[in-house]
Structure formats: structure tokens, C-alpha cells
C-alpha atoms as a printed R data frame, in Angstrom:
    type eleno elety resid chain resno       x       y        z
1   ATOM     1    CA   UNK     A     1  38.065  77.515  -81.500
2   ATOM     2    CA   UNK     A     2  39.612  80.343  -83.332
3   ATOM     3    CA   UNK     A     3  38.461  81.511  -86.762
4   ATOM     4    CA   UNK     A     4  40.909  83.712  -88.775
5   ATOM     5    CA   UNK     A     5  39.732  86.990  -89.680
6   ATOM     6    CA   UNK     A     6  39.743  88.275  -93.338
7   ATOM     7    CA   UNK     A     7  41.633  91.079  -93.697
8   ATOM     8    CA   UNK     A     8  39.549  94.017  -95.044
9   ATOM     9    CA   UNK     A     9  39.517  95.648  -98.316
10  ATOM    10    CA   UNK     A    10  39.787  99.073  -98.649
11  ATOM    11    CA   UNK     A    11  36.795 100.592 -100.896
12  ATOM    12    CA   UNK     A    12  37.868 103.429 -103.285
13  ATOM    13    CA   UNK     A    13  35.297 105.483 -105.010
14  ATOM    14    CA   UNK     A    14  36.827 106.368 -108.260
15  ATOM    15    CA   UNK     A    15  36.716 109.922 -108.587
16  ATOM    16    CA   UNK     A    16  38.001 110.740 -111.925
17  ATOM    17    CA   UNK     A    17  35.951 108.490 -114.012
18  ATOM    18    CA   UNK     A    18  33.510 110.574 -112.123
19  ATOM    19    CA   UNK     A    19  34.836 114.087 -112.913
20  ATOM    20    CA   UNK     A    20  34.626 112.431 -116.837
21  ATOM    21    CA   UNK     A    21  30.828 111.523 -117.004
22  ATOM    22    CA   UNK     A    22  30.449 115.169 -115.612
23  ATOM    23    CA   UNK     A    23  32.399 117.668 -117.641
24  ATOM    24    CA   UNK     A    24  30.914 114.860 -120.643
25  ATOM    25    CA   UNK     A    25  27.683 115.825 -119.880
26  ATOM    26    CA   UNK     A    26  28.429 119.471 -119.478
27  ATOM    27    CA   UNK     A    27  29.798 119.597 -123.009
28  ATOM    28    CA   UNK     A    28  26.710 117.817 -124.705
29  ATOM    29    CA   UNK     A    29  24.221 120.520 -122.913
30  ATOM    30    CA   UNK     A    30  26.745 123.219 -124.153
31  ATOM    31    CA   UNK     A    31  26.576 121.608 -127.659
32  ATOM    32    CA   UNK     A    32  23.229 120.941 -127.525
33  ATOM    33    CA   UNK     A    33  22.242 124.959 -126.681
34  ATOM    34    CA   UNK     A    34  20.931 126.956 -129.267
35  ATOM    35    CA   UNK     A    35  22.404 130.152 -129.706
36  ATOM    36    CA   UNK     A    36  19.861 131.785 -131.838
37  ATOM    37    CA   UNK     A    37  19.450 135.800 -132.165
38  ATOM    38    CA   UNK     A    38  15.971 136.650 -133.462
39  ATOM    39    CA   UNK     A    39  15.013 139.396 -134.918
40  ATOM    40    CA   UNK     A    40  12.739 142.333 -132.621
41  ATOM    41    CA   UNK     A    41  11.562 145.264 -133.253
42  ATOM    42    CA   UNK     A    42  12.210 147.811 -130.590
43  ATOM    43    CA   UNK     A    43   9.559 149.390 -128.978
44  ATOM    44    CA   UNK     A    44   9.928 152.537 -127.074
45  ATOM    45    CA   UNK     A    45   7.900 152.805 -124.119
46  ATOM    46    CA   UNK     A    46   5.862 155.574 -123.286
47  ATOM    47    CA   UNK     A    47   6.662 157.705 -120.575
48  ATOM    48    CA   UNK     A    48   4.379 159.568 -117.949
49  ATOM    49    CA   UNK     A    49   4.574 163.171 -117.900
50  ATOM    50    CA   UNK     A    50   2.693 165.501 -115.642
51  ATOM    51    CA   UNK     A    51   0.387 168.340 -117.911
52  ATOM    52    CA   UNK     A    52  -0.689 167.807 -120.983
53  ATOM    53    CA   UNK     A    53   0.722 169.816 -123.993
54  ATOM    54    CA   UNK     A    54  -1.450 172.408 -125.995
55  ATOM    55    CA   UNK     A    55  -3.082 170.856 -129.116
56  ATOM    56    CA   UNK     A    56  -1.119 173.187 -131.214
57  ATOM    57    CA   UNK     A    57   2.175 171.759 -130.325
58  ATOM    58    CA   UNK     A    58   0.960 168.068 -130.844
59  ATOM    59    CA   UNK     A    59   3.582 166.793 -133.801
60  ATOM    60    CA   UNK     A    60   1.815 165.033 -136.732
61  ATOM    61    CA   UNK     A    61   1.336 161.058 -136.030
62  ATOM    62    CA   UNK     A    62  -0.478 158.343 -137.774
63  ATOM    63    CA   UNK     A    63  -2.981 156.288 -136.295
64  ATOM    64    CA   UNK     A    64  -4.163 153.010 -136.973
65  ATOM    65    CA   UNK     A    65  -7.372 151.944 -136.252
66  ATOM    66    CA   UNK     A    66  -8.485 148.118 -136.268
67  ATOM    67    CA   UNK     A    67 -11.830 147.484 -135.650
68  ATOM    68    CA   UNK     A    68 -13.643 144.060 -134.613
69  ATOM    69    CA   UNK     A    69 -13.800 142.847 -137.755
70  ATOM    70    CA   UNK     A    70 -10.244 143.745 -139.081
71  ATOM    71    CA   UNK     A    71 -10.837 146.442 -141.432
72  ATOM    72    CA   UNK     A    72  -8.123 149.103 -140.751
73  ATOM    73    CA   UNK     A    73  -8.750 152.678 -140.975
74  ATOM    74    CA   UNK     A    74  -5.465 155.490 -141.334
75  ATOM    75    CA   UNK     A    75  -6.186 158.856 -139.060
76  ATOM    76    CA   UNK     A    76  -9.868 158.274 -139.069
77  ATOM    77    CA   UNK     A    77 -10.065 157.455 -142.862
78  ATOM    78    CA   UNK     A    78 -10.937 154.296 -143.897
79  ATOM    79    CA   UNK     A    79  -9.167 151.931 -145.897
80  ATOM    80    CA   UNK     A    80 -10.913 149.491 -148.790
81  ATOM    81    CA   UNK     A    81  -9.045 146.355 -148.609
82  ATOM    82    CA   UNK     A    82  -7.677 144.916 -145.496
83  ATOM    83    CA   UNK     A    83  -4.357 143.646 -146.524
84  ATOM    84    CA   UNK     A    84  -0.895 144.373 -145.904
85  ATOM    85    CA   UNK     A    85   0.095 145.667 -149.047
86  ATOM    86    CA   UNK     A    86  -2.998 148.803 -149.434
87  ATOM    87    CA   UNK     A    87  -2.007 149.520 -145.544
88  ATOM    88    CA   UNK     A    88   1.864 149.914 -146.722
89  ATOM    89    CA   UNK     A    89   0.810 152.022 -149.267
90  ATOM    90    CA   UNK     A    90  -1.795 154.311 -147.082
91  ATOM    91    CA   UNK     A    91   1.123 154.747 -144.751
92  ATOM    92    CA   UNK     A    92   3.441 155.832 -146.852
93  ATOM    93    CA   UNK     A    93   1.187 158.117 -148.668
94  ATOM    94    CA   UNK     A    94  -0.215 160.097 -145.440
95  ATOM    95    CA   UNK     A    95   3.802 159.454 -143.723
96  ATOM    96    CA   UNK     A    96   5.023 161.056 -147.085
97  ATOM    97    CA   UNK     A    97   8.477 158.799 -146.613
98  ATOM    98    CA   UNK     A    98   8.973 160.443 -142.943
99  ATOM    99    CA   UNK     A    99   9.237 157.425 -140.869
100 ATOM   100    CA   UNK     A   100  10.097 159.286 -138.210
101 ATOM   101    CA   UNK     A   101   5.883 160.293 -136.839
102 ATOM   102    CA   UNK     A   102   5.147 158.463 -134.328
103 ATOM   103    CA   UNK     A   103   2.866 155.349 -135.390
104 ATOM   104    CA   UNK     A   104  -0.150 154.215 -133.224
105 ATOM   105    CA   UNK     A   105  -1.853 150.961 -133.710
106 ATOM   106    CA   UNK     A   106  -5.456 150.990 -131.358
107 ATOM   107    CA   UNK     A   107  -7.122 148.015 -131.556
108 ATOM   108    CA   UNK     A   108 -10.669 146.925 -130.212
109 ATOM   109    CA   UNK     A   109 -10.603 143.731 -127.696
110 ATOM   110    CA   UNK     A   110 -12.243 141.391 -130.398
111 ATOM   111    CA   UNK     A   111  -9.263 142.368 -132.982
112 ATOM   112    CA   UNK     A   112  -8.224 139.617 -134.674
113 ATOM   113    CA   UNK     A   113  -4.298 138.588 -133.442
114 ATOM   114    CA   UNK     A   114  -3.537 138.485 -136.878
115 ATOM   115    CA   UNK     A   115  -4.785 142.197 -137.847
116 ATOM   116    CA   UNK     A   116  -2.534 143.739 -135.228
117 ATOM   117    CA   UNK     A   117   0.454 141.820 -136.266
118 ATOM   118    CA   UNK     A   118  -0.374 142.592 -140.078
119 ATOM   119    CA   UNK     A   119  -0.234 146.385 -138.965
120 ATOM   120    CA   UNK     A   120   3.144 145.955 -136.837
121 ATOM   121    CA   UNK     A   121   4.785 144.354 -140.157
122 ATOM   122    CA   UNK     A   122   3.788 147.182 -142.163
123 ATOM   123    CA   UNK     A   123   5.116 149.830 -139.609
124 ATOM   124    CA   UNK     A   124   8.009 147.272 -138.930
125 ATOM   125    CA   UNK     A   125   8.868 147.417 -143.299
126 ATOM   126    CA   UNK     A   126   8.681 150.940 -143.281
127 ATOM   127    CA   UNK     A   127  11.000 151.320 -140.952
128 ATOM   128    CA   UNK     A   128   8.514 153.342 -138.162
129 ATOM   129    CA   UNK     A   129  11.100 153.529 -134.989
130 ATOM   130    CA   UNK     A   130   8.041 155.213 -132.261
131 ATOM   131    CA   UNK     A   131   5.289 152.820 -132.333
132 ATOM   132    CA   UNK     A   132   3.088 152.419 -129.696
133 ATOM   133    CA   UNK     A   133   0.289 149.760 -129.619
134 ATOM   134    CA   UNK     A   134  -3.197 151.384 -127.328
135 ATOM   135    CA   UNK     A   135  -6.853 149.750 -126.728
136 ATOM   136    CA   UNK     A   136 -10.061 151.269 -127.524
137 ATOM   137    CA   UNK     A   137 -12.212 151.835 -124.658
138 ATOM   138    CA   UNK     A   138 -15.385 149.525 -124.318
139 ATOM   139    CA   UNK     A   139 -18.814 151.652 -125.030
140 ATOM   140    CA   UNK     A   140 -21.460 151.110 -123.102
141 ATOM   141    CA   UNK     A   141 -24.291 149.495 -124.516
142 ATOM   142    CA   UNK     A   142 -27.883 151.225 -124.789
């Protein structure tokens, strides 16, 4: 007995329907992307430098002081409300408008987060350009 052989199909994969699910997709994740600029406020880095200068040629700067409990203090004097509005004014008082001194914020390791960025929004709506953000060392305890 013979049996007749079916003839076999050729199997196609369908490439361009293929191609369209892909560039389809690519489109919706293009779409889909945010393209958001936020706003930053530079920060120039500090760099090293071998020698210290002389204290006499050290250019007037403002410092910021932020203890553990929030209270800020401007070049060792301090202030008697902690809120952003009597720090924008101490600044701009002992900065006399030049917001061109260099602005350090020091903050002790318990600071609150949101005492440091009060202080950065006050130097940031002055319009400080050098800021630079230090620690306080640890003291030992008796």
C-alpha cells in the first residue's frame, strides 16, 4: 500500500507586523518620558590647595551655624527666631547686599534635615553663588 504524501506548507513569520508592534512600543515609551528640567542650585566645590593663607588675607564670609536643636546662629552671633524670614534678614544685614562672600552652612550631625534646607533657601533667595555646606566636629564627652 501506498499513502500519498501531503505536500508541505511553507511557514512565514511575518516580519513587518513585527517591525509595527516594535517601533509602536518605542513611540509610547518616547511619549510616555518626562522631559522635566528642575531647578538646582549650583554648588561650587571646594578645591585642595597646599599652604594655608595668612589670616590677614582671609576675605570676609558668613557663616551659618545650626545647632542640634535648629536654632541658627550668623558668624558666631546668635539669632532669636529660627525661621526663614529673620535668617534672610540677618544675612542681608551682615552681607550688606554683597552676595558675592562666600556663604558657609556647618551643621551638627543631629541637625534637623529641614534646618539645613531652610538655610540653603535663604542663601539660594539671596542669590549667594559660593556656598559650601561643612560638619561640626563631634566633642568628646567628659
Amino acid at each position: 500500500m501506498k499513502f500519498r504524501r501531503k505536500p508541505r506548507e511553507n511557514i512565514e513569520i511575518n516580519l513587518a507586523s513585527l517591525i509595527d508592534i516594535v517601533f509602536i512600543l518605542l513611540l509610547f515609551f518616547v511619549v510616555a518620558t518626562t522631559f522635566t528640567r528642575e531647578t538646582q542650585l549650583k554648588v561650587e566645590l571646594p578645591e585642595a590647595v597646599s599652604g594655608t593663607p595668612p589670616e590677614s588675607a582671609e576675605p570676609k564670609r558668613l557663616e551659618v551655624l545650626i545647632d542640634a536643636g535648629g536654632s541658627y546662629s550668623l558668624n558666631g552671633q546668635a539669632l532669636l527666631s529660627s525661621d526663614l524670614d529673620s535668617l534672610i534678614r540677618a544675612l542681608q544685614k551682615e552681607s550688606a547686599g554683597d552676595n558675592d562672600l562666600p556663604l558657609i552652612i556647618s551643621a551638627d550631625g543631629k541637625t534637623p534635615h529641614r534646618a539645613v534646607v531652610t538655610a540653603m533657601d535663604a542663601a539660594g533667595k539671596l542669590g549667594f553663588a559660593h556656598l559650601r555646606i561643612t560638619t561640626v566636629e563631634a566633642r568628646a564627652a567628659p
